[in-house]
Structure formats: C-alpha cells, structure tokens
mmCIF file of C-alpha atoms in Angstrom:
data_model
loop_
_atom_site.group_PDB
_atom_site.id
_atom_site.type_symbol
_atom_site.label_atom_id
_atom_site.label_comp_id
_atom_site.label_asym_id
_atom_site.label_seq_id
_atom_site.Cartn_x
_atom_site.Cartn_y
_atom_site.Cartn_z
ATOM 1 C CA MET A 93 12.941 15.525 14.498
ATOM 2 C CA ASN A 94 10.297 13.942 12.452
ATOM 3 C CA VAL A 95 10.531 11.087 10.371
ATOM 4 C CA VAL A 96 6.773 11.592 8.209
ATOM 5 C CA THR A 97 4.961 14.364 8.507
ATOM 6 C CA PHE A 98 1.527 15.103 6.852
ATOM 7 C CA GLU A 99 0.255 18.516 6.065
ATOM 8 C CA GLN A 100 -3.122 18.558 5.050
ATOM 9 C CA VAL A 101 -2.937 15.280 2.635
ATOM 10 C CA LYS A 102 -5.951 14.422 0.660
ATOM 11 C CA LYS A 103 -6.122 11.227 -2.336
ATOM 12 C CA SER A 104 -8.635 11.061 -4.963
ATOM 13 C CA TYR A 105 -9.604 7.932 -6.644
ATOM 14 C CA ALA A 106 -11.926 9.618 -9.934
ATOM 15 C CA SER A 107 -14.582 10.190 -6.646
ATOM 16 C CA VAL A 108 -13.700 8.815 -4.189
ATOM 17 C CA HIS A 109 -11.526 10.378 -1.485
ATOM 18 C CA ALA A 110 -9.730 7.735 0.298
ATOM 19 C CA LEU A 111 -7.818 10.507 2.661
ATOM 20 C CA SER A 112 -9.606 14.082 3.500
ATOM 21 C CA SER A 113 -7.228 16.630 4.752
ATOM 22 C CA LEU A 114 -4.998 13.898 6.732
ATOM 23 C CA ASP A 115 -2.720 16.066 9.314
ATOM 24 C CA PHE A 116 -0.243 14.062 11.602
ATOM 25 C CA HIS A 117 3.489 13.008 12.262
ATOM 26 C CA ILE A 118 5.775 10.193 13.507
ATOM 27 C CA ASP A 119 8.568 10.838 15.321
ATOM 28 C CA GLU A 120 12.228 10.089 15.703
ATOM 29 C CA GLY A 121 12.140 6.419 17.245
ATOM 30 C CA GLU A 122 8.568 6.288 17.671
ATOM 31 C CA ALA A 123 6.312 3.205 17.144
ATOM 32 C CA ILE A 124 2.564 4.525 16.600
ATOM 33 C CA GLY A 125 -0.583 2.357 16.082
ATOM 34 C CA LEU A 126 -2.290 3.137 12.167
ATOM 35 C CA PHE A 127 -5.996 2.069 12.385
ATOM 36 C CA GLY A 128 -9.067 1.533 10.889
ATOM 37 C CA HIS A 129 -12.217 -0.379 9.295
ATOM 38 C CA ASN A 130 -11.215 -1.415 6.043
ATOM 39 C CA GLY A 131 -11.383 1.131 3.370
ATOM 40 C CA ALA A 132 -10.218 3.409 6.354
ATOM 41 C CA GLY A 133 -7.275 4.945 3.913
ATOM 42 C CA LYS A 134 -4.378 2.874 6.349
ATOM 43 C CA THR A 135 -3.135 1.163 3.106
ATOM 44 C CA THR A 136 -3.179 4.432 1.154
ATOM 45 C CA THR A 137 -1.840 6.190 3.888
ATOM 46 C CA MET A 138 1.311 3.562 4.013
ATOM 47 C CA LYS A 139 1.077 3.841 -0.308
ATOM 48 C CA LEU A 140 1.980 7.981 -0.525
ATOM 49 C CA ILE A 141 4.905 7.075 2.631
ATOM 50 C CA LEU A 142 6.380 5.033 0.666
ATOM 51 C CA GLY A 143 5.891 7.254 -3.114
ATOM 52 C CA LEU A 144 4.193 4.332 -4.653
ATOM 53 C CA ILE A 145 1.978 7.607 -5.560
ATOM 54 C CA GLU A 146 1.120 10.612 -4.912
ATOM 55 C CA PRO A 147 -1.228 13.112 -3.088
ATOM 56 C CA THR A 148 -3.652 14.572 -4.899
ATOM 57 C CA ALA A 149 -3.241 17.786 -2.302
ATOM 58 C CA GLY A 150 -1.070 18.829 0.661
ATOM 59 C CA LYS A 151 2.074 17.853 0.928
ATOM 60 C CA VAL A 152 4.045 14.374 2.115
ATOM 61 C CA ASP A 153 7.656 14.003 3.682
ATOM 62 C CA VAL A 154 9.769 11.570 4.504
ATOM 63 C CA PHE A 155 12.780 12.010 6.117
ATOM 64 C CA GLY A 156 13.127 15.840 5.624
ATOM 65 C CA GLN A 157 11.957 15.300 1.297
ATOM 66 C CA SER A 158 9.142 14.340 -1.223
ATOM 67 C CA PRO A 159 9.185 10.489 -1.292
ATOM 68 C CA THR A 160 8.481 10.949 -4.591
ATOM 69 C CA GLY A 161 11.186 13.480 -5.499
ATOM 70 C CA GLU A 162 14.274 13.121 -7.218
ATOM 71 C CA HIS A 163 16.001 11.834 -3.715
ATOM 72 C CA ALA A 164 13.419 9.047 -4.194
ATOM 73 C CA ASP A 165 15.891 5.912 -5.201
ATOM 74 C CA THR A 166 17.876 6.767 -1.603
ATOM 75 C CA LEU A 167 15.524 7.345 0.711
ATOM 76 C CA ARG A 168 13.302 3.947 -0.207
ATOM 77 C CA GLN A 169 16.966 2.506 1.405
ATOM 78 C CA LYS A 170 15.956 4.111 4.813
ATOM 79 C CA LEU A 171 12.301 2.359 4.826
ATOM 80 C CA GLY A 172 11.235 -1.312 4.932
ATOM 81 C CA TYR A 173 7.835 -2.916 4.475
ATOM 82 C CA LEU A 174 5.853 -6.024 5.324
ATOM 83 C CA PRO A 175 2.515 -5.871 3.254
ATOM 84 C CA GLU A 176 0.174 -7.210 4.409
ATOM 85 C CA ASN A 177 -0.345 -9.741 1.846
ATOM 86 C CA VAL A 178 3.334 -10.996 0.926
ATOM 87 C CA ARG A 179 4.308 -13.344 -1.737
ATOM 88 C CA PHE A 180 7.232 -14.910 -3.524
ATOM 89 C CA TYR A 181 8.537 -16.620 -5.734
ATOM 90 C CA GLU A 182 7.525 -20.028 -4.578
ATOM 91 C CA GLN A 183 11.062 -22.130 -6.594
ATOM 92 C CA LEU A 184 13.240 -19.892 -4.837
ATOM 93 C CA THR A 185 14.823 -20.718 -1.929
ATOM 94 C CA GLY A 186 14.142 -18.282 1.181
ATOM 95 C CA GLU A 187 18.195 -17.617 1.036
ATOM 96 C CA GLU A 188 17.637 -16.942 -2.645
ATOM 97 C CA VAL A 189 14.660 -14.688 -2.256
ATOM 98 C CA ALA A 190 16.763 -12.869 0.841
ATOM 99 C CA ILE A 191 19.946 -12.182 -1.553
ATOM 100 C CA PHE A 192 17.633 -10.645 -4.257
ATOM 101 C CA PHE A 193 16.419 -8.066 -1.533
ATOM 102 C CA ALA A 194 19.992 -7.409 -0.200
ATOM 103 C CA ARG A 195 20.666 -7.165 -3.457
ATOM 104 C CA LEU A 196 18.062 -4.235 -4.219
ATOM 105 C CA LYS A 197 18.819 -3.044 -0.161
ATOM 106 C CA LYS A 198 22.390 -2.991 -1.587
ATOM 107 C CA ARG A 199 23.697 -5.513 1.356
ATOM 108 C CA SER A 200 26.210 -8.343 1.138
ATOM 109 C CA LYS A 201 24.608 -12.039 0.983
ATOM 110 C CA GLN A 202 26.076 -12.486 4.268
ATOM 111 C CA ASP A 203 23.307 -9.750 5.168
ATOM 112 C CA ALA A 204 20.982 -11.725 4.271
ATOM 113 C CA ARG A 205 22.007 -14.632 5.767
ATOM 114 C CA ASP A 206 21.742 -12.648 8.668
ATOM 115 C CA ILE A 207 18.632 -11.688 8.667
ATOM 116 C CA LEU A 208 16.665 -14.904 8.159
ATOM 117 C CA GLU A 209 18.842 -16.752 11.258
ATOM 118 C CA LYS A 210 17.735 -13.335 13.030
ATOM 119 C CA VAL A 211 14.093 -14.342 11.620
ATOM 120 C CA GLY A 212 14.253 -17.742 12.344
ATOM 121 C CA LEU A 213 14.725 -18.829 9.608
ATOM 122 C CA ALA A 214 17.690 -19.992 8.682
ATOM 123 C CA PHE A 215 16.474 -24.002 9.445
ATOM 124 C CA ALA A 216 14.839 -23.845 6.075
ATOM 125 C CA ALA A 217 17.106 -21.091 4.120
ATOM 126 C CA LYS A 218 17.954 -23.726 1.468
ATOM 127 C CA ARG A 219 14.232 -25.312 1.214
ATOM 128 C CA ARG A 220 12.221 -23.718 -1.836
ATOM 129 C CA VAL A 221 9.450 -20.773 -1.121
ATOM 130 C CA ARG A 222 6.681 -23.833 -2.309
ATOM 131 C CA THR A 223 7.779 -25.538 0.675
ATOM 132 C CA TYR A 224 6.671 -22.988 3.445
ATOM 133 C CA SER A 225 4.003 -22.546 6.119
ATOM 134 C CA LYS A 226 1.953 -19.102 5.861
ATOM 135 C CA GLY A 227 4.291 -18.576 8.942
ATOM 136 C CA MET A 228 7.608 -19.472 7.797
ATOM 137 C CA CYS A 229 6.690 -17.286 4.373
ATOM 138 C CA GLN A 230 5.820 -13.966 6.643
ATOM 139 C CA ARG A 231 8.848 -14.466 8.734
ATOM 140 C CA LEU A 232 10.931 -14.424 5.133
ATOM 141 C CA GLY A 233 8.638 -11.409 4.536
ATOM 142 C CA LEU A 234 9.684 -9.541 7.632
ATOM 143 C CA ALA A 235 12.689 -10.617 6.732
ATOM 144 C CA GLN A 236 13.631 -8.769 3.494
ATOM 145 C CA ALA A 237 11.849 -4.979 5.235
ATOM 146 C CA LEU A 238 14.549 -5.414 7.948
ATOM 147 C CA LEU A 239 17.342 -5.609 5.576
ATOM 148 C CA GLY A 240 19.594 -2.596 5.629
ATOM 149 C CA ASP A 241 18.904 -1.507 9.122
ATOM 150 C CA PRO A 242 16.414 0.604 7.955
ATOM 151 C CA LYS A 243 15.409 3.501 9.771
ATOM 152 C CA LEU A 244 11.898 3.408 9.256
ATOM 153 C CA LEU A 245 9.412 0.654 9.315
ATOM 154 C CA LEU A 246 5.639 -0.118 7.834
ATOM 155 C CA PHE A 247 4.198 -3.326 8.405
ATOM 156 C CA ASP A 248 1.025 -4.263 7.509
ATOM 157 C CA GLU A 249 -1.004 -7.298 9.600
ATOM 158 C CA PRO A 250 2.479 -8.114 10.653
ATOM 159 C CA THR A 251 1.607 -11.638 12.647
ATOM 160 C CA VAL A 252 -1.533 -13.142 9.783
ATOM 161 C CA GLY A 253 -0.212 -16.349 10.037
ATOM 162 C CA LEU A 254 1.883 -15.965 12.832
ATOM 163 C CA ASP A 255 1.570 -18.085 15.859
ATOM 164 C CA PRO A 256 2.045 -17.111 19.451
ATOM 165 C CA VAL A 257 5.902 -17.840 20.143
ATOM 166 C CA ALA A 258 6.118 -16.063 16.670
ATOM 167 C CA THR A 259 4.284 -13.245 17.109
ATOM 168 C CA ARG A 260 6.920 -12.573 20.614
ATOM 169 C CA GLU A 261 9.771 -12.404 18.710
ATOM 170 C CA PHE A 262 8.440 -9.660 16.537
ATOM 171 C CA TYR A 263 6.630 -7.454 18.583
ATOM 172 C CA HIS A 264 10.311 -8.017 20.511
ATOM 173 C CA ILE A 265 11.951 -7.129 17.530
ATOM 174 C CA VAL A 266 9.862 -4.043 17.269
ATOM 175 C CA ASP A 267 10.810 -3.342 20.700
ATOM 176 C CA LEU A 268 14.890 -3.348 19.839
ATOM 177 C CA LEU A 269 14.113 -1.632 16.685
ATOM 178 C CA ARG A 270 12.938 1.080 18.108
ATOM 179 C CA GLN A 271 15.036 1.029 21.057
ATOM 180 C CA HIS A 272 18.295 1.724 18.747
ATOM 181 C CA GLY A 273 16.184 4.667 17.256
ATOM 182 C CA SER A 274 14.215 3.529 14.000
ATOM 183 C CA SER A 275 10.607 4.408 14.072
ATOM 184 C CA VAL A 276 8.078 1.740 13.504
ATOM 185 C CA ILE A 277 4.213 1.797 11.842
ATOM 186 C CA LEU A 278 2.122 -0.834 12.572
ATOM 187 C CA SER A 279 -1.682 -1.302 10.717
ATOM 188 C CA SER A 280 -3.373 -4.312 12.431
ATOM 189 C CA HIS A 281 -6.802 -4.967 13.154
ATOM 190 C CA VAL A 282 -5.329 -7.357 16.158
ATOM 191 C CA LEU A 283 -5.448 -4.246 18.914
ATOM 192 C CA ALA A 284 -4.614 -6.406 22.091
ATOM 193 C CA GLY A 285 -1.216 -7.348 20.691
ATOM 194 C CA VAL A 286 -0.325 -4.130 19.423
ATOM 195 C CA GLU A 287 -1.068 -1.819 22.250
ATOM 196 C CA ASN A 288 1.905 -2.070 24.440
ATOM 197 C CA HIS A 289 4.002 -1.968 22.205
ATOM 198 C CA ILE A 290 3.432 1.932 20.409
ATOM 199 C CA GLN A 291 3.903 4.821 21.802
ATOM 200 C CA ARG A 292 1.023 6.240 19.969
ATOM 201 C CA ALA A 293 -2.152 5.484 18.197
ATOM 202 C CA VAL A 294 -3.489 7.375 14.557
ATOM 203 C CA ILE A 295 -7.317 6.001 13.965
ATOM 204 C CA LEU A 296 -8.621 6.744 10.550
ATOM 205 C CA GLY A 297 -12.335 6.338 9.446
ATOM 206 C CA LYS A 298 -13.168 6.987 5.760
ATOM 207 C CA GLY A 299 -10.421 8.917 5.138
ATOM 208 C CA GLN A 300 -10.467 11.601 8.082
ATOM 209 C CA LEU A 301 -8.543 11.572 11.510
ATOM 210 C CA LEU A 302 -10.808 10.255 14.034
ATOM 211 C CA ALA A 303 -8.287 10.683 16.451
ATOM 212 C CA THR A 304 -4.546 10.408 17.640
ATOM 213 C CA GLY A 305 -2.850 10.358 20.868
ATOM 214 C CA THR A 306 -1.630 8.387 23.646
ATOM 215 C CA LEU A 307 -3.648 5.581 25.059
ATOM 216 C CA ASP A 308 -4.329 7.942 28.139
ATOM 217 C CA GLU A 309 -4.977 10.845 25.529
ATOM 218 C CA LEU A 310 -7.493 8.548 23.831
ATOM 219 C CA ARG A 311 -8.789 7.993 27.191
ATOM 220 C CA GLN A 312 -8.874 11.245 28.338
ATOM 221 C CA GLN A 313 -11.240 12.055 24.880
ATOM 222 C CA ALA A 314 -12.914 9.350 24.674
ATOM 223 C CA ASP A 315 -13.716 10.104 28.839
ATOM 224 C CA LEU A 316 -14.573 6.597 29.179
ATOM 225 C CA PRO A 317 -15.402 4.694 32.466
ATOM 226 C CA LEU A 318 -13.128 2.541 34.252
ATOM 227 C CA MET A 319 -13.780 -1.283 35.036
ATOM 228 C CA ILE A 320 -12.757 -2.395 38.777
ATOM 229 C CA LYS A 321 -13.612 -5.590 39.292
ATOM 230 C CA ALA A 322 -13.662 -5.956 43.304
ATOM 231 C CA HIS A 323 -13.591 -9.907 44.190
ATOM 232 C CA GLY A 324 -15.151 -11.217 47.897
ATOM 233 C CA ILE A 325 -17.538 -8.721 49.027
ATOM 234 C CA ALA A 326 -20.597 -9.092 46.315
ATOM 235 C CA GLN A 327 -23.048 -9.487 49.643
ATOM 236 C CA HIS A 328 -22.234 -5.876 51.246
ATOM 237 C CA PRO A 329 -25.219 -4.092 50.819
ATOM 238 C CA GLN A 330 -23.512 -1.132 52.822
ATOM 239 C CA VAL A 331 -20.305 -1.137 50.008
ATOM 240 C CA GLU A 332 -22.606 -1.324 47.493
ATOM 241 C CA SER A 333 -25.084 1.805 49.136
ATOM 242 C CA GLN A 334 -21.321 3.300 49.367
ATOM 243 C CA LEU A 335 -20.146 3.129 45.785
ATOM 244 C CA ALA A 336 -23.916 4.023 44.598
ATOM 245 C CA SER A 337 -22.661 7.523 44.805
ATOM 246 C CA TYR A 338 -20.027 7.522 42.695
ATOM 247 C CA THR A 339 -22.242 5.245 40.078
ATOM 248 C CA ASP A 340 -25.053 3.371 39.427
ATOM 249 C CA ASP A 341 -23.463 0.318 37.004
ATOM 250 C CA ILE A 342 -22.501 -2.073 39.496
ATOM 251 C CA GLN A 343 -23.133 -5.494 39.202
ATOM 252 C CA LYS A 344 -23.234 -8.340 40.844
ATOM 253 C CA ILE A 345 -21.114 -11.906 39.872
ATOM 254 C CA ASN A 346 -21.851 -15.320 40.751
ATOM 255 C CA GLY A 347 -22.507 -14.225 43.990
ATOM 256 C CA HIS A 348 -18.665 -13.423 45.084
ATOM 257 C CA ALA A 349 -17.444 -9.494 42.921
ATOM 258 C CA LEU A 350 -18.291 -6.337 42.009
ATOM 259 C CA HIS A 351 -17.937 -5.276 38.638
ATOM 260 C CA ILE A 352 -18.157 -1.179 38.950
ATOM 261 C CA ALA A 353 -17.691 0.700 36.389
ATOM 262 C CA ILE A 354 -16.530 4.747 37.585
ATOM 263 C CA GLN A 355 -15.458 7.530 36.128
ATOM 264 C CA GLN A 356 -11.764 8.117 36.107
ATOM 265 C CA GLN A 357 -12.225 11.162 39.112
ATOM 266 C CA ASP A 358 -13.558 8.876 41.317
ATOM 267 C CA LYS A 359 -11.441 5.678 40.911
ATOM 268 C CA LEU A 360 -9.174 6.997 43.911
ATOM 269 C CA PRO A 361 -12.160 7.637 46.764
ATOM 270 C CA VAL A 362 -13.799 4.148 45.365
ATOM 271 C CA LEU A 363 -10.749 2.389 46.088
ATOM 272 C CA ARG A 364 -10.671 3.440 49.128
ATOM 273 C CA THR A 365 -14.055 2.394 50.215
ATOM 274 C CA LEU A 366 -13.258 -0.773 48.706
ATOM 275 C CA LEU A 367 -10.325 -1.432 51.054
ATOM 276 C CA ASP A 368 -11.820 -0.602 54.634
ATOM 277 C CA ASN A 369 -13.895 -3.963 54.179
ATOM 278 C CA PRO A 370 -12.051 -6.083 55.615
ATOM 279 C CA GLU A 371 -13.028 -9.212 53.556
ATOM 280 C CA ILE A 372 -11.954 -7.995 50.704
ATOM 281 C CA GLU A 373 -10.351 -10.476 48.847
ATOM 282 C CA ASP A 374 -8.794 -9.106 45.098
ATOM 283 C CA ILE A 375 -9.458 -5.628 43.152
ATOM 284 C CA ASP A 376 -8.893 -5.123 39.575
ATOM 285 C CA ILE A 377 -8.399 -2.250 37.342
ATOM 286 C CA HIS A 378 -9.292 -2.197 34.466
ATOM 287 C CA PRO A 379 -8.455 1.002 31.968
ATOM 288 C CA PRO A 380 -10.403 1.410 28.742
ATOM 289 C CA SER A 381 -8.402 -0.899 26.801
ATOM 290 C CA LEU A 382 -6.805 0.126 22.598
ATOM 291 C CA GLU A 383 -9.766 -2.036 21.018
ATOM 292 C CA THR A 384 -12.154 0.124 23.400
ATOM 293 C CA LEU A 385 -11.091 3.274 22.857
ATOM 294 C CA TYR A 386 -11.232 2.324 18.427
ATOM 295 C CA MET A 387 -14.642 1.207 19.451
ATOM 296 C CA HIS A 388 -16.013 4.404 20.380
ATOM 297 C CA PHE A 389 -14.338 7.129 17.999
ATOM 298 C CA THR A 390 -15.379 4.479 15.451
ATOM 299 C CA GLN A 391 -18.908 4.463 16.437
ATOM 300 C CA GLN A 392 -19.238 8.047 17.508
ATOM 301 C CA HIS A 393 -18.335 8.945 13.744
ATOM 302 C CA MET A 394 -20.751 6.908 12.195
ATOM 303 C CA GLN A 395 -23.356 7.999 14.018
ATOM 304 C CA GLU A 396 -22.038 11.979 13.668
ATOM 305 C CA VAL A 397 -21.794 10.935 9.454
ATOM 306 C CA ASN A 398 -25.401 8.820 9.796
#
C-alpha cells in the first residue's frame, strides 16, 4: 500500500516553480530520505503531504485521501511532524507543552508524560522551556511528533542540536517505528547519519526529481567507481602492473597502501589479484556513499541546466 503518492505534482508561487511534475511514492513501513539543496523543494513537498498547501497541478494522496480534503482533520491524526526549527512557548514547562500537543491529538496527559520519558526528557518535565538547551528543545519537538503513534512521520533536519548519543537514540527510534509499520520521511543534510536508516532516497534539484531508488539502484544509475584500499603492498610493481589492466586510477599512500578506483564489474578479479599477494595485510572496500551519490546527481543536473 502506498502511504504517500505524488502524481505529476506541480507547485508554483507566482513566477517561482517550487515543484515541477514530481512523481514518487512511499510504501507502508518504509523510511525514505528526502534530499536536496536549499530551495530544491523539500519543504514544499512536506507541506503538501501535511495538507498545509495545495498543489498547483497534479495529485497528492496520503493514505489514499487528499490531505486537504474533507477528512483532513482525521488524516492528520495519523501524521507526526518535526520541523527544522522548533519553537515552543518558553514560559510553559516541557510537560505542559507535551500535554497541549496531546490534547490536539486527542491523547491523555499520561500519554504526554510517557512520551517525555521515551525521548529522555522526564527529568526536565517540570522545568520551563526557556531553561532548555537547543538539544532539549529538539527532543521536545521529537516528543510532540511521536504523540499518538502516527503512521507517517516527517522529520526535517531532526538531529540539529543533538549530541552523538542523542542522535544515535533518535535513529534507533526511527528504526523501531519502521519495524512497527510506520512510514518515515527523513530530510537531512547530514547524509552519513541517514544512510543506514533509509530504504530509498529521493533527490530533488530546483523542484525536479533528479534520482530515486535504493542505494544499490542509485549506484547502478550513477555508474561511479568503488574504492578498494589495500594495505601492505605499495612496493610491489608487479601487482600494480596486473591491476593496470582494470584501472589507471591507482594511488600510493604512505608507501604502504594502494587506493584503487574500479568499476563494479571488476571488483572480483581485482580482489583475486590482491589476495594472491601473501604480504597483503588488509583490504577495505568502499562503494559510493550516499553523499557521493548526492553530489553526483546534483552536479550532473547543474551541468545539464547550465
């Protein structure tokens, strides 16, 4: 079942085209990464899903309904949203903020207290928000997004202000949500952190869909080389000569290692060549990362439009 479907969606503000004929979908229990530079259309996409704005053309469905239709209020009970910049009434306590949002989602005061415990804010529940650090405010924002066991969550730069431990805990929550059937949209500029927690990526550029797919599918589309780092054989010209039949991109590092860029189809024969050397100490294989793929597709798009 498609939780979200975009069909030829366009959104314009006067002469500015925020989205141009956007097609994509999100499956039940799937986490996708929504990526793009500032102004690429990420926030507009989220606002359309939330029903805050309507498309200029095309169709947006959320759980099979229009997010701005007659059932919009009921539909929003299934959604959780964490904006990039969270703001709360600073004179309220964390617990009062959580209870306020619990009422909006028709949940109890105990649900509000439980969610503060879940995000690690129970110790500061009685403190006023004005005393909270940026990271604590981000946790409070996460708490209100998680209220009501939403079936679709939208996170816009969710780890801003979080320390490494809190960031790890956040992504653990994301993984658990997905395992329990919720769908998740993650928009972040910290691509390395997101990479291991999404099933597919959606890359936007100037309102257009540049690429979408799993990391393996994006790697096939990009056709970028993977990097093999071999330690202990930098002083063996014979090995370099054998590798030259597969690639001319070989770098010697510190006189003790080789960095070899090769195409995917040459991975096994190159590994066999390296493993035939008894002095080899270690081999690392690095396929193109999400960040590398993102840079490839965005730069390719810039070259096409210039």
